[in-house]
Short mmCIF file of C-alpha atoms in Angstrom, two decimals:
data_model
loop_
_atom_site.label_atom_id
_atom_site.label_comp_id
_atom_site.label_asym_id
_atom_site.label_seq_id
_atom_site.Cartn_x
_atom_site.Cartn_y
_atom_site.Cartn_z
CA MET M 536 -6.60 24.54 5.99
CA SER M 537 -6.92 21.62 3.59
CA ALA M 538 -7.23 18.59 5.86
CA THR M 539 -7.34 16.25 2.87
CA ARG M 540 -4.02 17.21 1.26
CA PHE M 541 -0.46 16.07 1.99
CA THR M 542 2.51 17.56 0.19
CA TYR M 543 5.88 15.93 -0.40
CA LEU M 544 9.22 16.53 -2.10
CA GLY M 545 8.43 15.83 -5.75
CA PRO M 546 8.04 15.36 -8.57
CA GLU M 547 6.19 12.05 -8.83
CA GLY M 548 8.43 9.03 -8.47
CA THR M 549 10.68 10.25 -5.63
CA PHE M 550 11.72 8.12 -2.67
CA THR M 551 9.76 10.66 -0.59
CA GLU M 552 6.56 9.73 -2.41
CA ALA M 553 7.35 6.03 -1.88
CA ALA M 554 7.83 6.69 1.85
CA LEU M 555 4.61 8.71 2.07
CA ARG M 556 2.61 5.91 0.48
CA THR M 557 3.65 3.56 3.31
CA LEU M 558 1.50 5.61 5.73
CA PRO M 559 -2.08 4.31 6.07
CA GLU M 560 -3.52 7.83 6.08
CA ALA M 561 -1.96 8.58 2.70
CA ALA M 562 -4.58 6.37 1.05
CA THR M 563 -7.29 8.88 2.00
CA ARG M 564 -5.40 12.09 1.16
CA GLU M 565 -4.63 14.02 -2.00
CA LEU M 566 -0.84 13.71 -2.43
CA VAL M 567 0.67 16.81 -4.01
CA PRO M 568 4.31 16.90 -5.19
CA MET M 569 6.26 20.11 -4.58
CA VAL M 570 9.44 21.36 -6.20
CA SER M 571 11.46 21.63 -2.97
CA VAL M 572 11.46 20.96 0.75
CA PRO M 573 10.73 24.64 1.57
CA ALA M 574 7.78 24.62 -0.86
CA ALA M 575 6.36 21.45 0.71
CA LEU M 576 6.61 22.91 4.22
CA ASP M 577 5.34 26.36 3.22
CA ALA M 578 2.17 24.71 1.93
CA VAL M 579 1.58 23.52 5.51
CA ARG M 580 2.40 26.92 6.98
CA ASN M 581 -0.04 28.76 4.74
CA GLY M 582 -2.84 26.23 5.16
CA GLU M 583 -2.75 24.66 1.70
CA ALA M 584 -1.93 21.24 3.19
CA ALA M 585 -2.47 19.45 6.48
CA ALA M 586 1.02 17.92 6.51
CA ALA M 587 4.16 17.41 4.45
CA LEU M 588 6.53 14.46 4.24
CA VAL M 589 10.18 15.46 3.75
CA PRO M 590 13.56 13.71 4.11
CA ILE M 591 15.52 14.65 7.22
CA GLU M 592 18.37 12.14 7.62
CA ASN M 593 20.30 9.66 5.51
CA SER M 594 22.35 6.81 6.96
CA VAL M 595 25.21 7.56 4.54
CA GLU M 596 25.26 11.37 4.36
CA GLY M 597 23.69 12.34 7.69
CA GLY M 598 21.20 15.18 8.11
CA VAL M 599 19.34 16.69 5.15
CA THR M 600 20.34 20.31 5.55
CA ALA M 601 17.42 21.82 3.60
CA THR M 602 14.95 20.22 6.00
CA LEU M 603 16.92 20.97 9.17
CA ASP M 604 17.31 24.63 8.20
CA GLU M 605 13.67 25.00 7.25
CA LEU M 606 12.46 23.51 10.55
CA ALA M 607 14.84 25.74 12.52
CA SER M 608 13.57 28.96 10.95
CA GLY M 609 10.31 30.57 9.94
CA GLU M 610 6.90 29.88 11.42
CA PRO M 611 7.19 26.86 13.78
CA LEU M 612 6.15 23.42 12.59
CA MET M 613 6.02 20.09 14.39
CA ILE M 614 7.00 16.51 13.56
CA TYR M 615 4.25 13.95 14.11
CA ARG M 616 5.80 10.73 12.86
CA GLU M 617 8.78 9.34 11.00
CA VAL M 618 9.26 6.80 8.22
CA LEU M 619 12.39 4.75 7.49
CA LEU M 620 12.83 3.66 3.87
CA PRO M 621 15.59 1.35 2.59
CA ILE M 622 17.35 3.07 -0.31
CA THR M 623 18.74 1.34 -3.38
CA PHE M 624 19.13 2.91 -6.80
CA ALA M 625 18.52 1.92 -10.38
CA LEU M 626 20.25 3.46 -13.39
CA LEU M 627 17.33 4.67 -15.50
CA VAL M 628 17.81 5.27 -19.24
CA ARG M 629 15.75 5.80 -22.37
CA PRO M 630 14.84 2.54 -24.15
CA GLY M 631 17.65 1.28 -26.37
CA THR M 632 20.46 2.90 -24.33
CA ALA M 633 23.44 0.67 -23.54
CA LEU M 634 25.85 1.20 -20.66
CA SER M 635 28.54 2.25 -23.13
CA ASP M 636 26.23 5.03 -24.36
CA VAL M 637 26.04 6.70 -20.95
CA LYS M 638 28.24 9.81 -20.91
CA THR M 639 26.21 12.04 -18.57
CA VAL M 640 24.36 11.06 -15.39
CA THR M 641 22.24 12.91 -12.87
CA GLY M 642 20.46 12.48 -9.54
CA HIS M 643 19.87 14.21 -6.23
CA PRO M 644 23.11 15.44 -4.56
CA VAL M 645 22.49 13.07 -1.62
CA ALA M 646 22.44 10.14 -4.08
CA GLN M 647 25.95 10.73 -5.39
CA PRO M 648 27.87 9.56 -2.29
CA GLN M 649 25.72 6.42 -2.24
CA VAL M 650 26.70 5.39 -5.79
CA ARG M 651 30.18 6.94 -6.10
CA ASN M 652 32.09 3.67 -6.01
CA TRP M 653 29.73 2.04 -8.51
CA LEU M 654 30.20 5.00 -10.86
CA ARG M 655 33.98 4.83 -10.54
CA ALA M 656 33.97 1.12 -11.36
CA ASN M 657 31.39 1.11 -14.15
CA LEU M 658 31.19 4.62 -15.64
CA PRO M 659 34.52 6.25 -14.75
CA ASP M 660 34.29 8.87 -17.50
CA ALA M 661 30.63 9.83 -17.05
CA VAL M 662 29.96 13.44 -16.08
CA TRP M 663 27.67 13.95 -13.06
CA GLU M 664 25.33 16.92 -12.66
CA SER M 665 22.92 17.22 -9.76
CA ALA M 666 19.14 17.45 -10.08
CA ALA M 667 16.53 18.82 -7.69
CA SER M 668 15.48 15.24 -6.86
CA ASN M 669 16.10 11.74 -8.18
CA ALA M 670 12.72 11.76 -9.92
CA ASP M 671 13.51 15.14 -11.47
CA GLY M 672 16.70 13.56 -12.79
CA ALA M 673 14.56 10.86 -14.42
CA ARG M 674 12.44 13.58 -16.02
CA LEU M 675 15.58 15.24 -17.40
CA VAL M 676 16.64 11.92 -18.92
CA GLN M 677 13.20 11.58 -20.48
CA GLU M 678 13.67 15.03 -22.05
CA GLY M 679 17.07 13.99 -23.45
CA ARG M 680 19.16 16.34 -21.31
CA PHE M 681 21.09 13.47 -19.67
CA ASP M 682 21.83 9.90 -20.68
CA ALA M 683 20.96 8.30 -17.33
CA ALA M 684 19.62 9.05 -13.86
CA PHE M 685 20.02 7.37 -10.49
CA ALA M 686 16.53 6.99 -9.02
CA GLY M 687 14.19 4.44 -7.54
CA GLU M 688 13.36 1.64 -9.95
CA PHE M 689 9.67 2.45 -9.39
CA ALA M 690 10.19 5.82 -11.15
CA ALA M 691 10.97 4.20 -14.53
CA ALA M 692 7.38 3.70 -15.66
CA THR M 693 6.36 7.25 -14.70
CA TYR M 694 8.96 8.75 -17.04
CA GLY M 695 8.96 6.19 -19.84
CA LEU M 696 12.42 4.91 -18.94
CA VAL M 697 13.88 1.47 -18.33
CA PRO M 698 16.16 0.31 -15.50
CA LEU M 699 19.49 -0.53 -17.13
CA VAL M 700 21.05 -1.65 -13.82
CA THR M 701 19.26 -2.22 -10.51
CA GLU M 702 20.23 -2.70 -6.84
CA ILE M 703 22.99 -0.07 -6.95
CA HIS M 704 24.33 1.02 -3.57
CA ASP M 705 27.80 1.49 -2.14
CA ALA M 706 26.62 1.01 1.46
CA GLU M 707 24.64 -2.02 2.51
CA ASN M 708 21.39 -1.37 4.39
CA ALA M 709 21.31 2.33 3.47
CA GLU M 710 18.19 4.07 4.76
CA THR M 711 16.64 7.51 4.62
CA ARG M 712 14.50 8.88 7.43
CA PHE M 713 11.49 10.99 6.48
CA VAL M 714 9.27 13.04 8.81
CA LEU M 715 5.61 13.97 8.57
CA VAL M 716 5.38 17.63 9.54
CA GLY M 717 2.28 19.66 10.45
CA ARG M 718 1.33 22.77 12.34
CA PRO M 719 2.04 22.78 16.12
CA ALA M 720 -0.47 20.98 18.33
CA ARG M 721 -0.49 18.71 21.37
CA PRO M 722 2.01 15.84 20.90
CA ALA M 723 0.62 12.34 20.55
CA ALA M 724 0.50 10.24 23.71
CA PRO M 725 3.76 8.43 24.54
CA THR M 726 4.16 4.90 23.19
CA GLY M 727 7.20 3.84 25.22
CA ALA M 728 9.33 3.94 22.06
CA ASP M 729 9.49 7.63 21.24
CA LYS M 730 11.83 10.34 20.03
CA THR M 731 11.92 14.06 20.85
CA SER M 732 13.40 16.62 18.45
CA VAL M 733 14.53 20.15 19.30
CA VAL M 734 16.71 22.92 17.89
CA LEU M 735 19.02 24.70 20.34
CA TRP M 736 20.89 28.00 20.11
CA LEU M 737 24.02 28.78 22.14
CA GLY M 738 23.81 31.84 24.36
CA ASP M 739 27.40 32.87 23.74
CA ASP M 740 30.57 31.27 22.44
CA HIS M 741 32.78 30.21 25.34
CA PRO M 742 34.80 27.10 26.24
CA GLY M 743 32.44 24.29 27.15
CA ALA M 744 29.28 26.02 25.82
CA LEU M 745 28.15 22.99 23.82
CA LEU M 746 29.14 20.64 26.65
CA GLU M 747 26.87 22.55 29.00
CA LEU M 748 23.92 21.90 26.68
CA LEU M 749 24.74 18.22 26.34
CA GLN M 750 25.07 17.82 30.10
CA GLU M 751 21.41 18.77 30.51
CA PHE M 752 20.64 15.50 28.74
CA ALA M 753 23.49 13.43 30.16
CA VAL M 754 22.85 14.05 33.87
CA ARG M 755 19.25 12.96 33.40
CA GLY M 756 20.10 9.81 31.47
CA VAL M 757 18.65 10.97 28.14
CA ASN M 758 20.33 9.30 25.17
CA LEU M 759 20.96 11.47 22.10
CA MET M 760 20.36 9.89 18.71
CA LEU M 761 21.39 12.81 16.50
CA ILE M 762 23.15 16.12 16.99
CA GLN M 763 23.97 18.27 13.98
CA SER M 764 25.26 21.83 13.85
CA ARG M 765 23.81 24.29 11.35
CA PRO M 766 24.93 27.88 10.70
CA THR M 767 22.45 30.53 11.84
CA GLY M 768 23.31 32.91 9.00
CA GLN M 769 24.47 35.52 11.51
CA GLY M 770 28.19 35.24 10.78
CA ILE M 771 31.04 32.74 10.94
CA GLY M 772 31.00 30.71 14.15
CA ASN M 773 27.28 31.20 14.91
CA TYR M 774 25.52 27.85 15.02
CA CYS M 775 22.35 26.20 16.19
CA PHE M 776 22.07 22.48 16.91
CA ALA M 777 19.41 20.03 15.76
CA VAL M 778 19.03 17.30 18.39
CA ASP M 779 17.07 14.04 18.49
CA ALA M 780 16.73 12.50 21.95
CA GLU M 781 15.29 9.20 23.09
CA GLY M 782 12.02 9.53 24.96
CA HIS M 783 8.86 11.64 25.03
CA ILE M 784 8.42 15.16 26.33
CA SER M 785 6.07 13.75 28.98
CA ASP M 786 8.90 11.58 30.37
CA ARG M 787 10.27 13.34 33.45
CA ARG M 788 13.90 12.94 32.39
CA VAL M 789 13.15 14.51 28.99
CA SER M 790 10.92 17.31 30.26
CA GLU M 791 13.42 18.32 32.95
CA ALA M 792 16.26 18.30 30.40
CA LEU M 793 14.21 20.61 28.17
CA MET M 794 13.45 22.91 31.11
CA GLY M 795 17.16 23.05 31.91
CA LEU M 796 17.91 23.98 28.30
CA LYS M 797 15.21 26.65 28.29
CA ARG M 798 16.79 28.26 31.33
CA THR M 799 20.22 28.50 29.70
CA CYS M 800 19.60 28.81 25.93
CA PRO M 801 18.46 32.05 24.30
CA GLN M 802 16.16 29.99 22.09
CA VAL M 803 14.83 26.43 22.15
CA ARG M 804 12.50 25.24 19.39
CA PHE M 805 10.48 22.13 20.19
CA LEU M 806 9.95 20.08 17.00
CA GLY M 807 7.85 17.31 18.50
CA SER M 808 7.70 13.99 20.32
CA TYR M 809 6.66 11.09 18.12
CA PRO M 810 6.94 7.29 17.79
CA ARG M 811 10.25 5.90 16.61
CA ALA M 812 9.91 4.08 13.31
CA GLY M 813 10.58 0.36 13.38
CA VAL M 814 11.08 0.20 17.16
CA ALA M 815 8.68 -1.60 19.51
CA GLN M 816 8.30 -0.70 23.17
CA GLY M 817 9.94 -3.96 24.22
CA ASP M 818 13.05 -3.09 22.19
CA VAL M 819 13.76 0.12 24.12
CA ARG M 820 16.37 -0.09 26.85
CA ALA M 821 15.22 0.61 30.39
CA PRO M 822 16.10 4.06 31.79
CA ARG M 823 19.40 4.30 33.62
CA PRO M 824 18.96 3.79 37.40
CA GLY M 825 17.86 7.04 38.96
CA THR M 826 16.31 8.48 35.79
CA SER M 827 12.90 6.78 35.52
CA ASP M 828 9.68 8.71 36.15
CA GLY M 829 9.34 6.81 39.45
CA ASP M 830 12.80 7.94 40.52
CA PHE M 831 11.96 11.58 39.77
CA THR M 832 8.68 11.28 41.69
CA ALA M 833 10.42 9.71 44.70
CA ALA M 834 13.04 12.48 44.73
CA SER M 835 10.34 15.13 44.51
CA ASP M 836 8.43 13.53 47.41
CA TRP M 837 11.60 13.43 49.51
CA LEU M 838 12.23 17.13 48.83
CA GLY M 839 8.67 17.93 49.88
CA ARG M 840 9.19 16.09 53.18
CA CYS M 841 12.38 18.06 53.73
CA LEU M 842 10.58 21.35 53.16
CA ASP M 843 7.78 20.58 55.62
CA GLY M 844 9.99 18.99 58.28
CA ARG M 845 9.09 15.35 57.69
CA ALA M 846 12.44 14.22 56.23
#
């Protein structure tokens, strides 16, 4: 395995690259752009890279399906940390292009909902076609295949373009969440401000099946931060569920919820416990009464006294 190489969703100039470069360890690694999320993750699976940074959730569009599906299938991988990156777009064009010259635009499909209102107001007749990434859209503009691309302003210099308009976003404070993914290993020690990710499969389709899964978290006071259904590919109505929960797998409330799920689900894939980006330990709410590690320990001690006649 190459311990000195990180892959990411490329090409150069993507928001993913910008997010990766915020990690201190990126300064000492070879950063290799890949053409797709599956390609970036496969490089980790086959030992060509130690880790990959890929987008997993957007505050406007929700989960990034390519990443969720890739983590739910194939050889298991594990999330080790997350990065939150504020997202704002620039309209990149070849030098000398005016706004009135823009008849065709491109960008990543996830970008379109974030600039739709701006497009309607400023380029109502422009034709949109999606690109593999925002940076790839910039490359296509450089090659003359489109008039303009929505991308990060930082991508302009890489592709010999200029930002015609900057700070474009329909939603204020839009963010994308990225995850650093590697091969499975022991999770990092809990920080007190952690997140646990899993993928769950329903045993059979019956009334209340999803509720039964969610109750494993609810009765133990585990807050869910994301739940997204994804088709399994095994026919209409067959779904798995990507779930992010507050807490670390070493927290009793989280570990017991996962054990409950393992008893009732045909498949549970653990994707990792890792620090929450931008959240300090002091910002995390205290566990609901009855769900702290101390409460679980006290209940276990009481049960032991009952079993040996000391209750």
